[in-house]
Every structure is written in structure tokens, then in C-alpha cells.
């Protein structure tokens, strides 16, 4: 399988601060990337996605940046809230195989 | 839109019995669904790709006779854990998409405990 890794296994931030979660992917042929949030005991929840022909995409309080040169993906969360506390996964999609491979996850702790 | 329902959310079964988990796309048709397994504090591991009307494609190391997948319709895929053992205890999650390479939605997961 392909390898998708995360630089930081845990991240603690103060409520109101911005959070940045990083991810490295290994396959330059990946065409699509998704960030998911997973709360304890629940399935992953879609946050934001980005295609390989883009380098930035913004959602509500979240921004995903894609740097294909170094195969790096990041998720930025603005004004982090306690409800953002969860594990965040990045996933890369290999179009030819129609499969997603997930990174190891980063746990985000938001301190009130 | 793009809701995926997974049932049951929790199941406890005795060792040696079989358990069936259902994954339904409620408001869209999914020719392909995916089954994942997740261990505590670990990432999602792709087990198999479920293809409507044909055999599932299993990832390397996943026993197809242990984890039976059936995708009988465009809205339903089932995963049956046969002759379950305690080591099969895990969180199983399905996902589906309207189209290839398009936003994949996950079910809420099934916590399987084999005693």
C-alpha cells in the first residue's frame, strides 16, 4: 500500500488560536485528498477536500494547502474551538486504483 | 445529501459465530463501497473494495473467506465476519461515494466485540 504519514501525532492548542495539522504523502500520482475528523467511537467526518490541480482550498474556518513539489498537505483551522478536539486524518486517493489510503492521524486537543 | 448508514453500531457475539454488518447509501447510488477496519488509536486500514454485482477486491493480507462481502444492490453492501474470534474485535467502517474520485462519505462505524 501507499504511505501517508503525519508529522505530529498530537497537537495541543489554546481555544481561539489557529491550528495547523500537517501530512506527508508518498505517491505523486495521487489526484485527490481529503481531511477527515474523527471523534471517539464515531466514523470519520468529511472536513474538506482538494484536487491535485489546486494548491489551496478554503472552507468555513478551515483551509487546506497542497504542495505537490514536496508532497505535503496541511489543514489549517482558524479560531480553534473545543468542539474541534478530535483525531484528524488525511487521506490520498489513487485514481487508477480508486482507493483511499489514510495517514496515521493527529489528535487535536483544544484547551479552554 | 450523501448519507451513509451503517448498522448495527455495536454488536457483541460469541466466538465461533458470524456477524453481518450492513452499509447503506441512503440518498445516492454507490457502485463502489469500501470497508475499513480500525484498531484503537490507530488509523483506518482498507480491507476491501465492494463492487456492485461483482466480487469484492480484497487488500493484501485480508482473508476473503473470513470477511465475506456482498454488494447486491447499488445502495447496500454487507460485511459478514465468519467464525468470529476475539482477535476480530475491532471498529469496522464503511464508506461510499457517488462517483469515482468524488467526496467519500463514511458510515458511523460498527464496534464488534467477540467474547
CSV table of N, CA and C in Angstrom, one decimal, chain B residues 34-107:
chain,number,residue,atom,x,y,z
B,34,UNK,N,-16.5,0.8,0.3
B,34,UNK,CA,-15.2,0.4,0.9
B,34,UNK,C,-15.4,0.0,2.3
B,35,UNK,N,-14.7,-1.0,2.7
B,35,UNK,CA,-14.8,-1.5,4.1
B,35,UNK,C,-13.4,-1.3,4.8
B,36,UNK,N,-13.4,-0.7,5.9
B,36,UNK,CA,-12.2,-0.4,6.7
B,36,UNK,C,-12.3,-1.0,8.1
B,37,UNK,N,-11.1,-1.2,8.6
B,37,UNK,CA,-11.0,-1.7,10.0
B,37,UNK,C,-10.1,-0.8,10.7
B,38,UNK,N,-10.5,-0.5,12.0
B,38,UNK,CA,-9.7,0.4,12.8
B,38,UNK,C,-9.5,-0.1,14.2
B,39,UNK,N,-8.2,-0.2,14.5
B,39,UNK,CA,-7.9,-0.6,15.9
B,39,UNK,C,-7.8,0.6,16.8
B,40,UNK,N,-7.9,0.5,18.1
B,40,UNK,CA,-7.9,1.6,19.0
B,40,UNK,C,-6.7,2.5,18.8
B,41,UNK,N,-6.9,3.8,18.6
B,41,UNK,CA,-5.9,4.8,18.5
B,41,UNK,C,-5.0,4.6,17.2
B,42,UNK,N,-5.6,3.9,16.3
B,42,UNK,CA,-4.9,3.7,15.0
B,42,UNK,C,-5.7,4.2,13.8
B,43,UNK,N,-5.0,4.2,12.7
B,43,UNK,CA,-5.7,4.8,11.5
B,43,UNK,C,-6.6,3.7,10.9
B,44,UNK,N,-7.3,4.1,9.9
B,44,UNK,CA,-8.2,3.2,9.1
B,44,UNK,C,-7.4,2.4,8.2
B,45,UNK,N,-7.7,1.1,8.2
B,45,UNK,CA,-7.0,0.2,7.3
B,45,UNK,C,-8.0,-0.3,6.3
B,46,UNK,N,-7.7,-0.1,5.0
B,46,UNK,CA,-8.6,-0.6,4.0
B,46,UNK,C,-8.6,-2.1,3.9
B,47,UNK,N,-9.8,-2.7,4.0
B,47,UNK,CA,-9.9,-4.1,4.0
B,47,UNK,C,-10.2,-4.6,2.5
B,48,UNK,N,-11.2,-4.0,2.0
B,48,UNK,CA,-11.7,-4.4,0.7
B,48,UNK,C,-12.5,-3.4,0.0
B,49,UNK,N,-12.6,-3.5,-1.3
B,49,UNK,CA,-13.5,-2.7,-2.1
B,49,UNK,C,-14.6,-3.5,-2.6
B,50,UNK,N,-15.8,-3.1,-2.3
B,50,UNK,CA,-17.1,-3.8,-2.6
B,50,UNK,C,-17.6,-3.3,-3.9
B,51,UNK,N,-17.8,-4.1,-4.9
B,51,UNK,CA,-18.2,-3.7,-6.2
B,51,UNK,C,-19.6,-4.3,-6.5
B,52,UNK,N,-20.6,-3.4,-6.8
B,52,UNK,CA,-21.9,-3.9,-7.1
B,52,UNK,C,-22.0,-4.9,-8.2
B,53,UNK,N,-22.6,-6.0,-7.9
B,53,UNK,CA,-22.8,-7.0,-9.0
B,53,UNK,C,-21.6,-7.9,-9.3
B,54,UNK,N,-20.5,-7.7,-8.6
B,54,UNK,CA,-19.3,-8.5,-8.8
B,54,UNK,C,-18.6,-8.8,-7.5
B,55,UNK,N,-17.5,-9.5,-7.6
B,55,UNK,CA,-16.8,-9.9,-6.4
B,55,UNK,C,-16.0,-8.7,-5.8
B,56,UNK,N,-15.9,-8.8,-4.5
B,56,UNK,CA,-15.1,-7.7,-3.9
B,56,UNK,C,-13.6,-7.9,-4.1
B,57,UNK,N,-12.9,-6.8,-4.0
B,57,UNK,CA,-11.5,-6.8,-4.2
B,57,UNK,C,-10.8,-6.6,-2.8
B,58,UNK,N,-10.1,-7.6,-2.4
B,58,UNK,CA,-9.5,-7.6,-1.0
B,58,UNK,C,-8.1,-7.1,-1.0
B,59,UNK,N,-7.8,-6.4,0.0
B,59,UNK,CA,-6.4,-5.9,0.2
B,59,UNK,C,-5.5,-7.1,0.6
B,60,UNK,N,-4.3,-6.9,0.4
B,60,UNK,CA,-3.3,-8.0,0.7
B,60,UNK,C,-3.4,-8.3,2.2
B,61,UNK,N,-3.4,-9.5,2.6
B,61,UNK,CA,-3.5,-9.9,4.0
B,61,UNK,C,-4.8,-10.0,4.6
B,62,UNK,N,-5.9,-9.6,3.9
B,62,UNK,CA,-7.2,-9.8,4.4
B,62,UNK,C,-7.8,-11.1,3.9
B,63,UNK,N,-8.3,-11.9,4.8
B,63,UNK,CA,-8.9,-13.2,4.4
B,63,UNK,C,-10.3,-13.0,3.8
B,64,UNK,N,-10.4,-13.4,2.6
B,64,UNK,CA,-11.7,-13.2,1.9
B,64,UNK,C,-12.7,-14.2,2.5
B,65,UNK,N,-12.3,-15.4,3.0
B,65,UNK,CA,-13.2,-16.3,3.5
B,65,UNK,C,-13.7,-16.0,4.9
B,66,UNK,N,-12.9,-15.1,5.5
B,66,UNK,CA,-13.2,-14.7,6.9
B,66,UNK,C,-14.1,-13.5,6.8
B,67,UNK,N,-13.9,-12.6,5.9
B,67,UNK,CA,-14.6,-11.4,5.8
B,67,UNK,C,-15.4,-11.4,4.4
B,68,UNK,N,-16.6,-11.9,4.5
B,68,UNK,CA,-17.4,-12.0,3.3
B,68,UNK,C,-18.1,-10.7,2.9
B,69,UNK,N,-18.0,-10.3,1.7
B,69,UNK,CA,-18.6,-9.0,1.3
B,69,UNK,C,-19.5,-9.3,0.2
B,70,UNK,N,-20.7,-8.7,0.3
B,70,UNK,CA,-21.7,-8.8,-0.7
B,70,UNK,C,-22.3,-7.4,-1.0
B,71,UNK,N,-22.4,-7.1,-2.3
B,71,UNK,CA,-22.8,-5.8,-2.8
B,71,UNK,C,-24.0,-6.1,-3.8
B,72,UNK,N,-25.1,-6.4,-3.2
B,72,UNK,CA,-26.2,-6.9,-4.1
B,72,UNK,C,-26.9,-5.8,-4.8
B,73,UNK,N,-26.9,-4.6,-4.3
B,73,UNK,CA,-27.6,-3.5,-4.9
B,73,UNK,C,-26.7,-2.3,-4.9
B,74,UNK,N,-27.2,-1.3,-5.6
B,74,UNK,CA,-26.4,0.0,-5.6
B,74,UNK,C,-26.5,0.8,-4.3
B,75,UNK,N,-27.3,0.3,-3.4
B,75,UNK,CA,-27.4,1.0,-2.1
B,75,UNK,C,-27.0,0.2,-0.9
B,76,UNK,N,-26.6,-1.0,-1.1
B,76,UNK,CA,-26.3,-1.9,0.1
B,76,UNK,C,-25.1,-2.8,-0.1
B,77,UNK,N,-24.2,-2.7,0.8
B,77,UNK,CA,-23.1,-3.6,0.9
B,77,UNK,C,-23.1,-4.2,2.3
B,78,UNK,N,-22.8,-5.5,2.4
B,78,UNK,CA,-22.7,-6.2,3.7
B,78,UNK,C,-21.4,-6.8,3.9
B,79,UNK,N,-20.9,-6.8,5.1
B,79,UNK,CA,-19.7,-7.4,5.5
B,79,UNK,C,-20.1,-8.5,6.6
B,80,UNK,N,-19.7,-9.7,6.3
B,80,UNK,CA,-20.0,-10.8,7.3
B,80,UNK,C,-18.7,-11.3,7.8
B,81,UNK,N,-18.5,-11.2,9.1
B,81,UNK,CA,-17.4,-11.7,9.8
B,81,UNK,C,-17.7,-13.2,10.2
B,82,UNK,N,-17.1,-14.1,9.5
B,82,UNK,CA,-17.5,-15.5,9.8
B,82,UNK,C,-16.6,-16.1,10.8
B,83,UNK,N,-17.2,-17.0,11.6
B,83,UNK,CA,-16.5,-17.7,12.7
B,83,UNK,C,-15.6,-16.8,13.4
B,84,UNK,N,-16.3,-15.8,14.0
B,84,UNK,CA,-15.5,-14.7,14.7
B,84,UNK,C,-14.7,-15.2,15.9
B,85,UNK,N,-13.6,-14.6,16.0
B,85,UNK,CA,-12.7,-14.8,17.2
B,85,UNK,C,-12.4,-13.5,17.9
B,86,UNK,N,-12.0,-13.6,19.1
B,86,UNK,CA,-11.7,-12.3,19.8
B,86,UNK,C,-10.7,-11.4,19.1
B,87,UNK,N,-9.8,-11.9,18.3
B,87,UNK,CA,-8.9,-11.0,17.5
B,87,UNK,C,-9.6,-10.3,16.4
B,88,UNK,N,-10.9,-10.7,16.1
B,88,UNK,CA,-11.6,-9.9,15.1
B,88,UNK,C,-12.3,-8.7,15.7
B,89,UNK,N,-12.3,-8.6,17.0
B,89,UNK,CA,-12.9,-7.5,17.7
B,89,UNK,C,-12.2,-6.2,17.2
B,90,UNK,N,-13.0,-5.3,16.7
B,90,UNK,CA,-12.5,-4.1,16.1
B,90,UNK,C,-13.6,-3.1,15.8
B,91,UNK,N,-13.3,-2.0,15.3
B,91,UNK,CA,-14.2,-1.0,14.8
B,91,UNK,C,-14.2,-1.1,13.2
B,92,UNK,N,-15.4,-1.4,12.7
B,92,UNK,CA,-15.5,-1.6,11.2
B,92,UNK,C,-16.2,-0.4,10.6
B,93,UNK,N,-15.7,0.1,9.6
B,93,UNK,CA,-16.3,1.3,9.0
B,93,UNK,C,-16.5,1.1,7.5
B,94,UNK,N,-17.6,1.6,7.0
B,94,UNK,CA,-17.8,1.5,5.5
B,94,UNK,C,-17.8,2.9,5.0
B,95,UNK,N,-17.5,3.0,3.7
B,95,UNK,CA,-17.6,4.3,3.0
B,95,UNK,C,-18.1,4.1,1.6
B,96,UNK,N,-18.7,5.2,1.1
B,96,UNK,CA,-19.3,5.1,-0.3
B,96,UNK,C,-19.1,6.5,-0.9
B,97,UNK,N,-19.2,6.5,-2.2
B,97,UNK,CA,-19.1,7.7,-3.0
B,97,UNK,C,-20.1,7.6,-4.2
B,98,UNK,N,-20.6,8.8,-4.6
B,98,UNK,CA,-21.5,8.9,-5.7
B,98,UNK,C,-20.7,8.5,-7.0
B,99,UNK,N,-19.4,8.9,-7.0
B,99,UNK,CA,-18.7,8.7,-8.2
B,99,UNK,C,-17.2,8.5,-7.9
B,100,UNK,N,-16.5,7.9,-8.7
B,100,UNK,CA,-15.0,7.7,-8.6
B,100,UNK,C,-14.3,9.0,-8.4
B,101,UNK,N,-13.5,9.0,-7.3
B,101,UNK,CA,-12.7,10.2,-7.0
B,101,UNK,C,-13.6,11.4,-6.6
B,102,UNK,N,-14.7,11.1,-6.0
B,102,UNK,CA,-15.6,12.2,-5.5
B,102,UNK,C,-15.9,12.0,-4.1
B,103,UNK,N,-16.0,13.1,-3.3
B,103,UNK,CA,-16.2,13.0,-1.8
B,103,UNK,C,-16.7,11.8,-1.2
B,104,UNK,N,-16.0,11.1,-0.5
B,104,UNK,CA,-16.3,9.8,0.1
B,104,UNK,C,-16.9,10.0,1.5
B,105,UNK,N,-18.1,9.4,1.7
B,105,UNK,CA,-18.8,9.6,2.9
B,105,UNK,C,-18.7,8.3,3.7
B,106,UNK,N,-18.5,8.4,5.0
B,106,UNK,CA,-18.3,7.3,5.9
B,106,UNK,C,-19.6,7.0,6.7
B,107,UNK,N,-19.8,5.7,7.0
B,107,UNK,CA,-20.8,5.3,7.9
B,107,UNK,C,-20.3,5.6,9.3
